[in-house]
Amino acid sequence: MTLSPPSRIVFIGAGNMARAIISGLLKQGIPANSITACEPSLEKLQDLAELGLDVSTNNVESAAKADLLILAVKPQVMKSVCTPLHAAVQARHPIIMSVAAGLRLEAFERWLGPDLAMVRCMPNTPSLIGKGASGLFANSQVQPAQKQMVEQVMAATGLALWVNSEDELDAVTAVSGSGPAYYFLMMEAMIKAGKALGLSEENAKALTLHTALGAAEMATSSDVSPAELRRRVTSPKGTTEQAVLSFQDHQFEQIVGQAMHACHRRAKELA
Ligand code: NAD
């Protein structure tokens, strides 16, 4: 992959999420020496330096050379990290992307100054293994070529989709941001029930996980909707139909809908 225009990508904070994006970028063929990782942990920096990255403990100096500045520290330290970067970003006007949960662009505009091209990204945990699903929102300063560059960067960690309003990122949180936990919960319940039906824990777990993987791969590799795929494996009066009817009797759709609305409300409260 070549990013256009040729650019320096600077990460402020090189923890789990930054590492996920960095490893995706390296896999895509982005030269390691065009990426700067800035971090207080010398141990983390040492690992990244061994991969050929430019590393630093000086956030201001690093931000001053960024074309794309990725803010990947925890939300609670974001203000104290951003405020000292104000002069550097006002001088260079890099594209700024935050991956922090719950922090609105308005806060970054206050800390870093107005008129900057900013993107807010809501990634999820499977980004750590290159199977992420991220929602992206750009403010009005972001130009089409810059959007393309940011999209290329996040696509290195999985699916990357643009939404049209920042509020939609709360819905992204309810679907994909928190979504992995819903599937883990389903897996937990299936493993417990498999054991109750007489399987060993080991077998119940292996069968459950591979079923989840197979179902996800079938659904993502096919043009057919999940509803139709479900109908195709549900023969009238068969075993699957009994399970589906039991789910429906217990208001499965409402349970999922209520859970996602609860998540959405919480995302709004935290923003
Ligand atoms: P993390 O703790 O692994 O990484 C944060 C890094 O920031 C650490 O390495 C820390 O040493 C560094 N740091 C702390 N203070 C710093 C400073 N003053 N200057 C520079 N670096 C500093 O956390 P993470 O899981 O990578 O999360 C980073 C961001 O990504 C968070 O804002 C989080 O909301 C968001 N996010 C993470 C996930 C996930 O699955 N991990 C999912 C969605 C969103």
PDB file of N, CA and C in Angstrom, residues 51-138:
ATOM      1  N   LEU A  51      11.342  -2.952  15.191  1.00  0.00           N
ATOM      2  CA  LEU A  51      10.609  -3.147  13.923  1.00  0.00           C
ATOM      3  C   LEU A  51      10.999  -2.095  12.874  1.00  0.00           C
ATOM      4  N   GLY A  52      11.845  -1.141  13.289  1.00  0.00           N
ATOM      5  CA  GLY A  52      12.306  -0.122  12.335  1.00  0.00           C
ATOM      6  C   GLY A  52      11.560   1.202  12.440  1.00  0.00           C
ATOM      7  N   LEU A  53      10.672   1.335  13.441  1.00  0.00           N
ATOM      8  CA  LEU A  53       9.930   2.600  13.578  1.00  0.00           C
ATOM      9  C   LEU A  53      10.828   3.681  14.165  1.00  0.00           C
ATOM     10  N   ASP A  54      10.478   4.920  13.861  1.00  0.00           N
ATOM     11  CA  ASP A  54      11.088   6.070  14.518  1.00  0.00           C
ATOM     12  C   ASP A  54      10.369   6.159  15.872  1.00  0.00           C
ATOM     13  N   VAL A  55      11.106   6.224  16.982  1.00  0.00           N
ATOM     14  CA  VAL A  55      10.439   6.259  18.282  1.00  0.00           C
ATOM     15  C   VAL A  55      10.885   7.481  19.076  1.00  0.00           C
ATOM     16  N   SER A  56      10.021   7.901  20.008  1.00  0.00           N
ATOM     17  CA  SER A  56      10.328   9.100  20.775  1.00  0.00           C
ATOM     18  C   SER A  56       9.540   9.098  22.080  1.00  0.00           C
ATOM     19  N   THR A  57      10.041   9.855  23.054  1.00  0.00           N
ATOM     20  CA  THR A  57       9.253  10.075  24.272  1.00  0.00           C
ATOM     21  C   THR A  57       8.748  11.521  24.297  1.00  0.00           C
ATOM     22  N   ASN A  58       9.014  12.272  23.222  1.00  0.00           N
ATOM     23  CA  ASN A  58       8.651  13.692  23.210  1.00  0.00           C
ATOM     24  C   ASN A  58       7.439  13.935  22.297  1.00  0.00           C
ATOM     25  N   ASN A  59       6.261  14.063  22.927  1.00  0.00           N
ATOM     26  CA  ASN A  59       5.019  14.209  22.161  1.00  0.00           C
ATOM     27  C   ASN A  59       5.035  15.447  21.255  1.00  0.00           C
ATOM     28  N   VAL A  60       5.539  16.569  21.786  1.00  0.00           N
ATOM     29  CA  VAL A  60       5.477  17.825  21.032  1.00  0.00           C
ATOM     30  C   VAL A  60       6.355  17.740  19.783  1.00  0.00           C
ATOM     31  N   GLU A  61       7.593  17.254  19.988  1.00  0.00           N
ATOM     32  CA  GLU A  61       8.512  17.126  18.844  1.00  0.00           C
ATOM     33  C   GLU A  61       7.934  16.175  17.793  1.00  0.00           C
ATOM     34  N   SER A  62       7.324  15.104  18.248  1.00  0.00           N
ATOM     35  CA  SER A  62       6.773  14.109  17.309  1.00  0.00           C
ATOM     36  C   SER A  62       5.583  14.705  16.554  1.00  0.00           C
ATOM     37  N   ALA A  63       4.694  15.388  17.288  1.00  0.00           N
ATOM     38  CA  ALA A  63       3.507  15.966  16.646  1.00  0.00           C
ATOM     39  C   ALA A  63       3.917  17.002  15.602  1.00  0.00           C
ATOM     40  N   ALA A  64       5.047  17.677  15.859  1.00  0.00           N
ATOM     41  CA  ALA A  64       5.493  18.750  14.960  1.00  0.00           C
ATOM     42  C   ALA A  64       5.878  18.224  13.582  1.00  0.00           C
ATOM     43  N   LYS A  65       6.118  16.897  13.445  1.00  0.00           N
ATOM     44  CA  LYS A  65       6.495  16.391  12.113  1.00  0.00           C
ATOM     45  C   LYS A  65       5.410  15.504  11.505  1.00  0.00           C
ATOM     46  N   ALA A  66       4.214  15.503  12.120  1.00  0.00           N
ATOM     47  CA  ALA A  66       3.162  14.588  11.654  1.00  0.00           C
ATOM     48  C   ALA A  66       2.402  15.122  10.444  1.00  0.00           C
ATOM     49  N   ASP A  67       2.083  14.227   9.501  1.00  0.00           N
ATOM     50  CA  ASP A  67       1.083  14.525   8.474  1.00  0.00           C
ATOM     51  C   ASP A  67      -0.267  13.951   8.915  1.00  0.00           C
ATOM     52  N   LEU A  68      -0.181  12.769   9.549  1.00  0.00           N
ATOM     53  CA  LEU A  68      -1.368  12.184  10.188  1.00  0.00           C
ATOM     54  C   LEU A  68      -0.986  11.926  11.641  1.00  0.00           C
ATOM     55  N   LEU A  69      -1.711  12.557  12.552  1.00  0.00           N
ATOM     56  CA  LEU A  69      -1.413  12.435  13.980  1.00  0.00           C
ATOM     57  C   LEU A  69      -2.502  11.571  14.614  1.00  0.00           C
ATOM     58  N   ILE A  70      -2.117  10.399  15.094  1.00  0.00           N
ATOM     59  CA  ILE A  70      -3.120   9.479  15.665  1.00  0.00           C
ATOM     60  C   ILE A  70      -3.011   9.517  17.189  1.00  0.00           C
ATOM     61  N   LEU A  71      -4.095   9.957  17.816  1.00  0.00           N
ATOM     62  CA  LEU A  71      -4.106  10.106  19.274  1.00  0.00           C
ATOM     63  C   LEU A  71      -4.665   8.816  19.866  1.00  0.00           C
ATOM     64  N   ALA A  72      -3.791   8.036  20.510  1.00  0.00           N
ATOM     65  CA  ALA A  72      -4.188   6.692  20.966  1.00  0.00           C
ATOM     66  C   ALA A  72      -3.850   6.473  22.433  1.00  0.00           C
ATOM     67  N   VAL A  73      -4.098   7.525  23.241  1.00  0.00           N
ATOM     68  CA  VAL A  73      -3.948   7.363  24.691  1.00  0.00           C
ATOM     69  C   VAL A  73      -5.335   7.152  25.288  1.00  0.00           C
ATOM     70  N   LYS A  74      -5.380   6.769  26.564  1.00  0.00           N
ATOM     71  CA  LYS A  74      -6.668   6.555  27.235  1.00  0.00           C
ATOM     72  C   LYS A  74      -7.444   7.882  27.314  1.00  0.00           C
ATOM     73  N   PRO A  75      -8.785   7.800  27.252  1.00  0.00           N
ATOM     74  CA  PRO A  75      -9.582   9.043  27.261  1.00  0.00           C
ATOM     75  C   PRO A  75      -9.277   9.945  28.459  1.00  0.00           C
ATOM     76  N   GLN A  76      -9.022   9.343  29.631  1.00  0.00           N
ATOM     77  CA  GLN A  76      -8.829  10.173  30.839  1.00  0.00           C
ATOM     78  C   GLN A  76      -7.553  11.007  30.825  1.00  0.00           C
ATOM     79  N   VAL A  77      -6.559  10.635  29.982  1.00  0.00           N
ATOM     80  CA  VAL A  77      -5.329  11.462  29.916  1.00  0.00           C
ATOM     81  C   VAL A  77      -5.281  12.314  28.649  1.00  0.00           C
ATOM     82  N   MET A  78      -6.328  12.200  27.806  1.00  0.00           N
ATOM     83  CA  MET A  78      -6.295  12.847  26.491  1.00  0.00           C
ATOM     84  C   MET A  78      -6.118  14.369  26.610  1.00  0.00           C
ATOM     85  N   LYS A  79      -6.850  15.004  27.552  1.00  0.00           N
ATOM     86  CA  LYS A  79      -6.758  16.470  27.642  1.00  0.00           C
ATOM     87  C   LYS A  79      -5.324  16.890  27.969  1.00  0.00           C
ATOM     88  N   SER A  80      -4.710  16.217  28.967  1.00  0.00           N
ATOM     89  CA  SER A  80      -3.351  16.625  29.368  1.00  0.00           C
ATOM     90  C   SER A  80      -2.337  16.295  28.273  1.00  0.00           C
ATOM     91  N   VAL A  81      -2.651  15.318  27.416  1.00  0.00           N
ATOM     92  CA  VAL A  81      -1.750  14.998  26.300  1.00  0.00           C
ATOM     93  C   VAL A  81      -1.914  16.026  25.172  1.00  0.00           C
ATOM     94  N   CYS A  82      -3.163  16.426  24.910  1.00  0.00           N
ATOM     95  CA  CYS A  82      -3.421  17.307  23.755  1.00  0.00           C
ATOM     96  C   CYS A  82      -3.012  18.756  23.984  1.00  0.00           C
ATOM     97  N   THR A  83      -3.309  19.282  25.183  1.00  0.00           N
ATOM     98  CA  THR A  83      -3.112  20.716  25.396  1.00  0.00           C
ATOM     99  C   THR A  83      -1.693  21.187  25.014  1.00  0.00           C
ATOM    100  N   PRO A  84      -0.639  20.447  25.402  1.00  0.00           N
ATOM    101  CA  PRO A  84       0.708  20.934  25.017  1.00  0.00           C
ATOM    102  C   PRO A  84       1.011  20.817  23.522  1.00  0.00           C
ATOM    103  N   LEU A  85       0.137  20.123  22.753  1.00  0.00           N
ATOM    104  CA  LEU A  85       0.413  19.941  21.315  1.00  0.00           C
ATOM    105  C   LEU A  85      -0.143  21.091  20.476  1.00  0.00           C
ATOM    106  N   HIS A  86      -0.891  22.014  21.119  1.00  0.00           N
ATOM    107  CA  HIS A  86      -1.617  23.066  20.416  1.00  0.00           C
ATOM    108  C   HIS A  86      -0.746  23.799  19.389  1.00  0.00           C
ATOM    109  N   ALA A  87       0.420  24.313  19.838  1.00  0.00           N
ATOM    110  CA  ALA A  87       1.255  25.123  18.930  1.00  0.00           C
ATOM    111  C   ALA A  87       1.773  24.278  17.767  1.00  0.00           C
ATOM    112  N   ALA A  88       2.195  23.049  18.068  1.00  0.00           N
ATOM    113  CA  ALA A  88       2.768  22.187  17.019  1.00  0.00           C
ATOM    114  C   ALA A  88       1.730  21.876  15.939  1.00  0.00           C
ATOM    115  N   VAL A  89       0.501  21.567  16.333  1.00  0.00           N
ATOM    116  CA  VAL A  89      -0.483  21.210  15.300  1.00  0.00           C
ATOM    117  C   VAL A  89      -1.007  22.455  14.578  1.00  0.00           C
ATOM    118  N   GLN A  90      -1.037  23.586  15.278  1.00  0.00           N
ATOM    119  CA  GLN A  90      -1.464  24.812  14.592  1.00  0.00           C
ATOM    120  C   GLN A  90      -0.429  25.229  13.541  1.00  0.00           C
ATOM    121  N   ALA A  91       0.859  24.920  13.808  1.00  0.00           N
ATOM    122  CA  ALA A  91       1.908  25.283  12.847  1.00  0.00           C
ATOM    123  C   ALA A  91       1.860  24.380  11.619  1.00  0.00           C
ATOM    124  N   ARG A  92       1.548  23.084  11.793  1.00  0.00           N
ATOM    125  CA  ARG A  92       1.699  22.149  10.674  1.00  0.00           C
ATOM    126  C   ARG A  92       0.365  21.691  10.069  1.00  0.00           C
ATOM    127  N   HIS A  93      -0.716  21.805  10.876  1.00  0.00           N
ATOM    128  CA  HIS A  93      -2.043  21.369  10.414  1.00  0.00           C
ATOM    129  C   HIS A  93      -2.070  19.927   9.882  1.00  0.00           C
ATOM    130  N   PRO A  94      -1.643  18.970  10.695  1.00  0.00           N
ATOM    131  CA  PRO A  94      -1.768  17.582  10.238  1.00  0.00           C
ATOM    132  C   PRO A  94      -3.233  17.154  10.290  1.00  0.00           C
ATOM    133  N   ILE A  95      -3.553  16.021   9.655  1.00  0.00           N
ATOM    134  CA  ILE A  95      -4.875  15.423   9.910  1.00  0.00           C
ATOM    135  C   ILE A  95      -4.756  14.804  11.301  1.00  0.00           C
ATOM    136  N   ILE A  96      -5.793  14.980  12.106  1.00  0.00           N
ATOM    137  CA  ILE A  96      -5.751  14.436  13.467  1.00  0.00           C
ATOM    138  C   ILE A  96      -6.822  13.363  13.583  1.00  0.00           C
ATOM    139  N   MET A  97      -6.425  12.204  14.066  1.00  0.00           N
ATOM    140  CA  MET A  97      -7.435  11.157  14.292  1.00  0.00           C
ATOM    141  C   MET A  97      -7.351  10.693  15.743  1.00  0.00           C
ATOM    142  N   SER A  98      -8.523  10.693  16.401  1.00  0.00           N
ATOM    143  CA  SER A  98      -8.599  10.137  17.755  1.00  0.00           C
ATOM    144  C   SER A  98      -9.277   8.774  17.682  1.00  0.00           C
ATOM    145  N   VAL A  99      -8.706   7.810  18.416  1.00  0.00           N
ATOM    146  CA  VAL A  99      -9.389   6.512  18.528  1.00  0.00           C
ATOM    147  C   VAL A  99     -10.014   6.354  19.912  1.00  0.00           C
ATOM    148  N   ALA A 100     -10.000   7.440  20.704  1.00  0.00           N
ATOM    149  CA  ALA A 100     -10.481   7.341  22.087  1.00  0.00           C
ATOM    150  C   ALA A 100     -11.994   7.189  22.153  1.00  0.00           C
ATOM    151  N   ALA A 101     -12.431   6.269  22.989  1.00  0.00           N
ATOM    152  CA  ALA A 101     -13.865   6.058  23.181  1.00  0.00           C
ATOM    153  C   ALA A 101     -14.462   7.284  23.859  1.00  0.00           C
ATOM    154  N   GLY A 102     -15.621   7.708  23.373  1.00  0.00           N
ATOM    155  CA  GLY A 102     -16.439   8.678  24.099  1.00  0.00           C
ATOM    156  C   GLY A 102     -16.035  10.154  24.003  1.00  0.00           C
ATOM    157  N   LEU A 103     -14.880  10.491  23.451  1.00  0.00           N
ATOM    158  CA  LEU A 103     -14.496  11.915  23.404  1.00  0.00           C
ATOM    159  C   LEU A 103     -14.923  12.533  22.083  1.00  0.00           C
ATOM    160  N   ARG A 104     -15.718  13.602  22.167  1.00  0.00           N
ATOM    161  CA  ARG A 104     -16.249  14.226  20.948  1.00  0.00           C
ATOM    162  C   ARG A 104     -15.211  15.170  20.322  1.00  0.00           C
ATOM    163  N   LEU A 105     -15.358  15.411  19.012  1.00  0.00           N
ATOM    164  CA  LEU A 105     -14.398  16.257  18.286  1.00  0.00           C
ATOM    165  C   LEU A 105     -14.348  17.667  18.863  1.00  0.00           C
ATOM    166  N   GLU A 106     -15.495  18.105  19.376  1.00  0.00           N
ATOM    167  CA  GLU A 106     -15.569  19.452  19.973  1.00  0.00           C
ATOM    168  C   GLU A 106     -14.498  19.614  21.074  1.00  0.00           C
ATOM    169  N   ALA A 107     -14.249  18.548  21.863  1.00  0.00           N
ATOM    170  CA  ALA A 107     -13.231  18.617  22.921  1.00  0.00           C
ATOM    171  C   ALA A 107     -11.843  18.791  22.291  1.00  0.00           C
ATOM    172  N   PHE A 108     -11.570  18.056  21.205  1.00  0.00           N
ATOM    173  CA  PHE A 108     -10.256  18.167  20.545  1.00  0.00           C
ATOM    174  C   PHE A 108     -10.077  19.562  19.946  1.00  0.00           C
ATOM    175  N   GLU A 109     -11.196  20.139  19.442  1.00  0.00           N
ATOM    176  CA  GLU A 109     -11.109  21.493  18.878  1.00  0.00           C
ATOM    177  C   GLU A 109     -10.749  22.494  19.978  1.00  0.00           C
ATOM    178  N   ARG A 110     -11.287  22.251  21.186  1.00  0.00           N
ATOM    179  CA  ARG A 110     -10.961  23.139  22.316  1.00  0.00           C
ATOM    180  C   ARG A 110      -9.494  23.002  22.712  1.00  0.00           C
ATOM    181  N   TRP A 111      -9.005  21.771  22.733  1.00  0.00           N
ATOM    182  CA  TRP A 111      -7.632  21.548  23.214  1.00  0.00           C
ATOM    183  C   TRP A 111      -6.573  21.885  22.163  1.00  0.00           C
ATOM    184  N   LEU A 112      -6.906  21.646  20.885  1.00  0.00           N
ATOM    185  CA  LEU A 112      -5.875  21.763  19.837  1.00  0.00           C
ATOM    186  C   LEU A 112      -6.073  22.988  18.945  1.00  0.00           C
ATOM    187  N   GLY A 113      -7.241  23.587  19.049  1.00  0.00           N
ATOM    188  CA  GLY A 113      -7.520  24.774  18.246  1.00  0.00           C
ATOM    189  C   GLY A 113      -8.500  24.471  17.129  1.00  0.00           C
ATOM    190  N   PRO A 114      -9.144  25.536  16.604  1.00  0.00           N
ATOM    191  CA  PRO A 114     -10.158  25.343  15.567  1.00  0.00           C
ATOM    192  C   PRO A 114      -9.530  25.128  14.192  1.00  0.00           C
ATOM    193  N   ASP A 115     -10.362  24.855  13.205  1.00  0.00           N
ATOM    194  CA  ASP A 115      -9.945  24.780  11.800  1.00  0.00           C
ATOM    195  C   ASP A 115      -8.956  23.651  11.492  1.00  0.00           C
ATOM    196  N   LEU A 116      -8.968  22.602  12.281  1.00  0.00           N
ATOM    197  CA  LEU A 116      -8.074  21.468  11.982  1.00  0.00           C
ATOM    198  C   LEU A 116      -8.905  20.346  11.367  1.00  0.00           C
ATOM    199  N   ALA A 117      -8.270  19.600  10.451  1.00  0.00           N
ATOM    200  CA  ALA A 117      -8.937  18.434   9.865  1.00  0.00           C
ATOM    201  C   ALA A 117      -8.893  17.310  10.895  1.00  0.00           C
ATOM    202  N   MET A 118     -10.080  16.894  11.367  1.00  0.00           N
ATOM    203  CA  MET A 118     -10.111  15.896  12.446  1.00  0.00           C
ATOM    204  C   MET A 118     -11.040  14.752  12.111  1.00  0.00           C
ATOM    205  N   VAL A 119     -10.601  13.571  12.515  1.00  0.00           N
ATOM    206  CA  VAL A 119     -11.414  12.365  12.330  1.00  0.00           C
ATOM    207  C   VAL A 119     -11.545  11.690  13.682  1.00  0.00           C
ATOM    208  N   ARG A 120     -12.761  11.240  13.967  1.00  0.00           N
ATOM    209  CA  ARG A 120     -12.953  10.427  15.170  1.00  0.00           C
ATOM    210  C   ARG A 120     -13.229   9.004  14.717  1.00  0.00           C
ATOM    211  N   CYS A 121     -12.525   8.087  15.349  1.00  0.00           N
ATOM    212  CA  CYS A 121     -12.645   6.690  14.948  1.00  0.00           C
ATOM    213  C   CYS A 121     -13.141   5.878  16.137  1.00  0.00           C
ATOM    214  N   MET A 122     -14.121   5.007  15.889  1.00  0.00           N
ATOM    215  CA  MET A 122     -14.567   4.080  16.934  1.00  0.00           C
ATOM    216  C   MET A 122     -14.172   2.666  16.491  1.00  0.00           C
ATOM    217  N   PRO A 123     -12.991   2.211  16.944  1.00  0.00           N
ATOM    218  CA  PRO A 123     -12.568   0.857  16.557  1.00  0.00           C
ATOM    219  C   PRO A 123     -13.144  -0.179  17.525  1.00  0.00           C
ATOM    220  N   ASN A 124     -12.858  -1.450  17.305  1.00  0.00           N
ATOM    221  CA  ASN A 124     -13.226  -2.452  18.308  1.00  0.00           C
ATOM    222  C   ASN A 124     -12.069  -3.411  18.553  1.00  0.00           C
ATOM    223  N   THR A 125     -12.224  -4.257  19.571  1.00  0.00           N
ATOM    224  CA  THR A 125     -11.107  -5.095  20.017  1.00  0.00           C
ATOM    225  C   THR A 125     -10.564  -6.032  18.938  1.00  0.00           C
ATOM    226  N   PRO A 126     -11.391  -6.646  18.074  1.00  0.00           N
ATOM    227  CA  PRO A 126     -10.797  -7.524  17.058  1.00  0.00           C
ATOM    228  C   PRO A 126      -9.841  -6.819  16.093  1.00  0.00           C
ATOM    229  N   SER A 127      -9.782  -5.495  16.146  1.00  0.00           N
ATOM    230  CA  SER A 127      -8.748  -4.763  15.386  1.00  0.00           C
ATOM    231  C   SER A 127      -7.371  -5.281  15.779  1.00  0.00           C
ATOM    232  N   LEU A 128      -7.260  -5.756  17.029  1.00  0.00           N
ATOM    233  CA  LEU A 128      -5.967  -6.227  17.522  1.00  0.00           C
ATOM    234  C   LEU A 128      -5.471  -7.440  16.743  1.00  0.00           C
ATOM    235  N   ILE A 129      -6.388  -8.179  16.076  1.00  0.00           N
ATOM    236  CA  ILE A 129      -5.965  -9.323  15.256  1.00  0.00           C
ATOM    237  C   ILE A 129      -6.282  -9.087  13.773  1.00  0.00           C
ATOM    238  N   GLY A 130      -6.466  -7.814  13.401  1.00  0.00           N
ATOM    239  CA  GLY A 130      -6.709  -7.498  11.980  1.00  0.00           C
ATOM    240  C   GLY A 130      -8.113  -7.823  11.508  1.00  0.00           C
ATOM    241  N   LYS A 131      -9.038  -8.057  12.471  1.00  0.00           N
ATOM    242  CA  LYS A 131     -10.420  -8.388  12.093  1.00  0.00           C
ATOM    243  C   LYS A 131     -11.381  -7.366  12.691  1.00  0.00           C
ATOM    244  N   GLY A 132     -10.917  -6.128  12.776  1.00  0.00           N
ATOM    245  CA  GLY A 132     -11.727  -5.103  13.418  1.00  0.00           C
ATOM    246  C   GLY A 132     -12.863  -4.595  12.548  1.00  0.00           C
ATOM    247  N   ALA A 133     -13.722  -3.795  13.168  1.00  0.00           N
ATOM    248  CA  ALA A 133     -14.771  -3.074  12.447  1.00  0.00           C
ATOM    249  C   ALA A 133     -14.790  -1.680  13.060  1.00  0.00           C
ATOM    250  N   SER A 134     -14.418  -0.672  12.263  1.00  0.00           N
ATOM    251  CA  SER A 134     -14.318   0.693  12.789  1.00  0.00           C
ATOM    252  C   SER A 134     -15.290   1.617  12.092  1.00  0.00           C
ATOM    253  N   GLY A 135     -15.877   2.522  12.878  1.00  0.00           N
ATOM    254  CA  GLY A 135     -16.687   3.603  12.323  1.00  0.00           C
ATOM    255  C   GLY A 135     -15.825   4.861  12.322  1.00  0.00           C
ATOM    256  N   LEU A 136     -15.917   5.654  11.247  1.00  0.00           N
ATOM    257  CA  LEU A 136     -15.129   6.873  11.131  1.00  0.00           C
ATOM    258  C   LEU A 136     -16.040   8.058  10.859  1.00  0.00           C
ATOM    259  N   PHE A 137     -15.741   9.176  11.526  1.00  0.00           N
ATOM    260  CA  PHE A 137     -16.465  10.415  11.220  1.00  0.00           C
ATOM    261  C   PHE A 137     -15.449  11.541  11.022  1.00  0.00           C
ATOM    262  N   ALA A 138     -15.605  12.273   9.920  1.00  0.00           N
ATOM    263  CA  ALA A 138     -14.668  13.367   9.613  1.00  0.00           C
ATOM    264  C   ALA A 138     -15.372  14.708   9.792  1.00  0.00           C
TER     265      ALA A 138
END
